Amino acid sequence: AGSAPVARKGDGVLVHGLWLEGAKWDVRLGAMEELKPSHSPGEIPVVLLRVTRVEDQATENPFGVPLKESSNSYNCPVYYTQQRGETLVFSGVLRTRHGGQAWVRAGVAMVLDPYNSV
């Protein structure tokens, strides 16, 4: 669970520098976990980002990842800055041991540039 993903040509792009707010990434489990109030947002490990075309009736992408939240996934918004709002870039499915609605209530999101306040 601790090794970085490997991208083959045409398979996607390896992305680093995403920060997770409102939850923490457990490298051992390969999933999001609750963030204790005394902890600050943390950088998540390198991820393999794949852009996929979604058909209207599709329930999973071509790689088998669910497109809708399930009991073990969360469709996490990714923002350019902590200001969120109009800085939404995309959303990605993250593994979790808790249902997606718990993360929605907690306001969990990933941020590309946590130090930019613009």
Coordinates of C-alpha atoms in Angstrom, one line a residue:
A1 CA 0.0 0.0 0.0
G2 CA 3.0 2.3 0.5
S3 CA 4.4 2.2 -3.0
A4 CA 3.8 4.9 -5.6
P5 CA 1.7 4.0 -8.6
V6 CA 3.3 3.2 -12.0
A7 CA 2.0 4.8 -15.1
R8 CA 2.4 3.2 -18.5
K9 CA 2.2 5.2 -21.7
G10 CA -1.4 6.3 -22.3
D11 CA -2.5 5.1 -18.8
G12 CA -2.8 8.5 -17.2
V13 CA -0.5 10.9 -15.4
L14 CA 1.2 10.7 -12.0
V15 CA 0.3 13.7 -9.8
H16 CA 1.8 14.8 -6.6
G17 CA 1.2 17.8 -4.4
L18 CA -2.5 17.3 -3.7
W19 CA -3.5 18.3 -0.2
L20 CA -6.4 16.7 1.7
E21 CA -8.6 18.9 3.9
G22 CA -11.0 17.6 6.5
A23 CA -9.6 14.1 6.5
K24 CA -6.2 12.3 6.4
W25 CA -4.8 9.7 4.0
D26 CA -3.8 6.5 5.7
V27 CA -0.9 5.2 3.6
R28 CA -1.0 1.8 5.2
L29 CA -4.7 1.3 4.4
G30 CA -4.7 3.2 1.1
A31 CA -7.8 5.0 2.2
M32 CA -9.1 8.2 3.8
E33 CA -9.6 8.3 7.5
E34 CA -11.0 10.7 10.0
L35 CA -8.8 13.7 10.8
K36 CA -8.3 14.5 14.5
P37 CA -9.1 18.2 15.4
S38 CA -5.5 18.9 16.4
H39 CA -4.1 17.8 13.0
S40 CA -3.7 20.0 10.0
P41 CA -4.3 19.0 6.3
G42 CA -1.8 16.7 4.9
E43 CA -0.3 16.0 1.5
I44 CA -1.5 12.7 -0.1
P45 CA 0.9 10.4 -1.8
V46 CA 1.5 10.3 -5.6
V47 CA -1.7 9.3 -7.4
L48 CA -2.3 8.0 -10.9
L49 CA -4.9 10.4 -12.5
R50 CA -6.9 9.0 -15.4
V51 CA -9.3 11.1 -17.3
T52 CA -12.2 9.0 -18.5
R53 CA -15.3 9.6 -20.7
V54 CA -18.4 8.8 -18.8
E55 CA -21.4 7.5 -20.6
D56 CA -24.9 8.5 -19.3
Q57 CA -25.8 5.1 -17.8
A58 CA -22.3 4.0 -16.7
T59 CA -21.8 2.9 -13.1
E60 CA -18.0 2.6 -13.2
N61 CA -15.2 3.9 -15.4
P62 CA -13.3 1.7 -17.8
F63 CA -10.9 0.8 -15.0
G64 CA -13.6 -0.5 -12.7
V65 CA -13.7 2.4 -10.4
P66 CA -17.3 3.3 -9.2
L67 CA -18.5 6.7 -10.6
K68 CA -20.9 7.1 -7.8
E69 CA -20.1 7.1 -4.1
S70 CA -20.5 3.8 -2.4
S71 CA -19.9 2.5 1.2
N72 CA -16.2 2.5 0.5
S73 CA -15.6 5.5 -1.8
Y74 CA -16.0 9.2 -1.9
N75 CA -16.3 11.4 -4.9
C76 CA -13.9 14.1 -3.7
P77 CA -13.9 17.6 -5.2
V78 CA -10.5 19.0 -6.1
Y79 CA -10.0 22.8 -5.9
Y80 CA -7.2 25.0 -7.0
T81 CA -7.1 27.0 -3.7
Q82 CA -8.5 26.7 -0.2
Q83 CA -11.1 29.4 -1.3
R84 CA -12.9 26.6 -3.1
G85 CA -16.0 28.0 -4.8
E86 CA -15.1 28.9 -8.4
T87 CA -11.7 27.2 -8.1
L88 CA -13.2 23.7 -8.7
V89 CA -11.0 21.7 -11.1
F90 CA -12.4 18.2 -11.1
S91 CA -13.5 15.4 -8.7
G92 CA -11.9 12.1 -8.1
V93 CA -13.0 8.9 -6.4
L94 CA -11.0 8.1 -3.1
R95 CA -11.2 4.9 -1.1
T96 CA -12.6 5.2 2.4
R97 CA -13.9 2.9 5.1
H98 CA -16.8 5.2 5.8
G99 CA -19.7 6.2 3.6
G100 CA -19.4 9.2 1.3
Q101 CA -22.0 11.3 3.1
A102 CA -19.9 11.5 6.2
W103 CA -17.2 13.2 4.1
V104 CA -19.7 15.6 2.5
R105 CA -20.8 16.7 5.9
A106 CA -17.2 17.2 7.0
G107 CA -16.5 19.3 3.9
V108 CA -13.6 17.0 2.7
A109 CA -11.8 18.2 -0.4
M110 CA -8.4 18.1 -2.1
V111 CA -6.5 21.3 -2.8
L112 CA -3.9 21.8 -5.5
D113 CA -2.3 24.9 -3.9
P114 CA -3.1 25.3 -0.2
Y115 CA -0.8 28.3 0.2
N116 CA -2.5 30.4 -2.5
S117 CA -5.2 32.6 -1.1
V118 CA -6.2 34.2 -4.5

